[in-house]
Amino acid sequence: MAEPRVTCLASVADPHSPRNRRAARIARVTAALPPLRGRPLVSVDGPAIARNLEALPGVRTAEVRRGWPTTVAVLISPRVPVAVWQAGSRAHPRWQLIDQDSKVVAEVATPPAGWLVLGTAPGTVGGRAAIAVWRQLATPVRAQIASVASVSPTSDSAVILTLRNSATVLWGSQEQSELKA
């Protein structure tokens, strides 16, 4: 019997990372795969492997396909950061890159210049609302936003946008964002 061969493909480019991070992402995904050598291809549980891969911080979706007779193909859609959040204290800041789903993608030592700053903790009601409002804006309007926050992490009713020229816009809730924009 032939040994299964694993092929990892990145299905979505990550424009916010250097090219060499793609290779590192593939190495992390490959390391997270269960041992496949010596296993019959029919015993490979693709959905279970995909669920385990989707638990990795930088993976948005994963799909595992068997390619008869000897290939297991893993298709990954990475989480693409759109904002930065200052976690930790002011004395010991940790900067987290946040994706469009308000999930932490990675931590960096310094915030990337010019990125959208999330002013409410990601994963909270307010943090998700802030990102949702930003996502509904047209691209030219998004480019003018320096930071987005919710007045409260437990409420989605008061999102505030701070423009790059320091003007502040009280957006309110994410409801009817199309009309507000």
PDB file of C-alpha atoms in Angstrom, residues 82-85 98 115-122 126-135 137 142 144-151 158-164 168-169 171-172:
ATOM      1  CA  VAL A  82      -7.852  44.173   9.783  1.00  0.00           C
ATOM      2  CA  ALA A  83      -7.250  45.937  13.113  1.00  0.00           C
ATOM      3  CA  VAL A  84      -4.913  46.102  16.071  1.00  0.00           C
ATOM      4  CA  TRP A  85      -5.877  46.013  19.774  1.00  0.00           C
ATOM      5  CA  ILE A  98      -7.686  41.221  14.989  1.00  0.00           C
ATOM      6  CA  TRP A 115      -3.704  50.197  10.971  1.00  0.00           C
ATOM      7  CA  LEU A 116      -7.214  50.557  12.316  1.00  0.00           C
ATOM      8  CA  VAL A 117      -7.094  50.586  16.124  1.00  0.00           C
ATOM      9  CA  LEU A 118      -9.847  48.676  17.894  1.00  0.00           C
ATOM     10  CA  GLY A 119     -10.723  50.509  21.111  1.00  0.00           C
ATOM     11  CA  THR A 120     -12.941  47.819  22.626  1.00  0.00           C
ATOM     12  CA  ALA A 121     -11.829  44.313  23.561  1.00  0.00           C
ATOM     13  CA  PRO A 122     -12.180  41.863  20.652  1.00  0.00           C
ATOM     14  CA  GLY A 126     -18.971  45.964  21.802  1.00  0.00           C
ATOM     15  CA  GLY A 127     -15.808  44.792  20.024  1.00  0.00           C
ATOM     16  CA  ARG A 128     -17.792  42.719  17.527  1.00  0.00           C
ATOM     17  CA  ALA A 129     -20.177  45.641  16.926  1.00  0.00           C
ATOM     18  CA  ALA A 130     -17.269  48.034  16.310  1.00  0.00           C
ATOM     19  CA  ILE A 131     -15.696  45.706  13.720  1.00  0.00           C
ATOM     20  CA  ALA A 132     -19.117  45.032  12.143  1.00  0.00           C
ATOM     21  CA  VAL A 133     -19.746  48.759  11.665  1.00  0.00           C
ATOM     22  CA  TRP A 134     -16.288  49.245  10.151  1.00  0.00           C
ATOM     23  CA  ARG A 135     -16.835  46.291   7.762  1.00  0.00           C
ATOM     24  CA  LEU A 137     -18.356  51.068   5.424  1.00  0.00           C
ATOM     25  CA  ARG A 142     -12.684  52.911   5.877  1.00  0.00           C
ATOM     26  CA  GLN A 144     -10.343  57.648   6.801  1.00  0.00           C
ATOM     27  CA  ILE A 145     -10.990  55.756  10.067  1.00  0.00           C
ATOM     28  CA  ALA A 146      -8.131  55.710  12.616  1.00  0.00           C
ATOM     29  CA  SER A 147      -9.967  53.830  15.359  1.00  0.00           C
ATOM     30  CA  VAL A 148     -13.313  52.276  16.129  1.00  0.00           C
ATOM     31  CA  ALA A 149     -14.737  51.478  19.551  1.00  0.00           C
ATOM     32  CA  SER A 150     -17.903  50.840  21.452  1.00  0.00           C
ATOM     33  CA  VAL A 151     -18.700  52.913  24.531  1.00  0.00           C
ATOM     34  CA  ALA A 158     -22.908  53.149  20.825  1.00  0.00           C
ATOM     35  CA  VAL A 159     -20.107  52.673  18.309  1.00  0.00           C
ATOM     36  CA  ILE A 160     -17.701  55.591  17.951  1.00  0.00           C
ATOM     37  CA  LEU A 161     -15.484  56.168  14.910  1.00  0.00           C
ATOM     38  CA  THR A 162     -12.398  58.378  15.203  1.00  0.00           C
ATOM     39  CA  LEU A 163     -11.191  59.720  11.880  1.00  0.00           C
ATOM     40  CA  ARG A 164      -7.550  60.213  10.943  1.00  0.00           C
ATOM     41  CA  THR A 168     -15.182  61.815  16.138  1.00  0.00           C
ATOM     42  CA  VAL A 169     -18.391  60.292  14.796  1.00  0.00           C
ATOM     43  CA  TRP A 171     -22.304  56.081  14.914  1.00  0.00           C
ATOM     44  CA  GLY A 172     -24.696  54.462  17.343  1.00  0.00           C
TER      45      GLY A 172
END
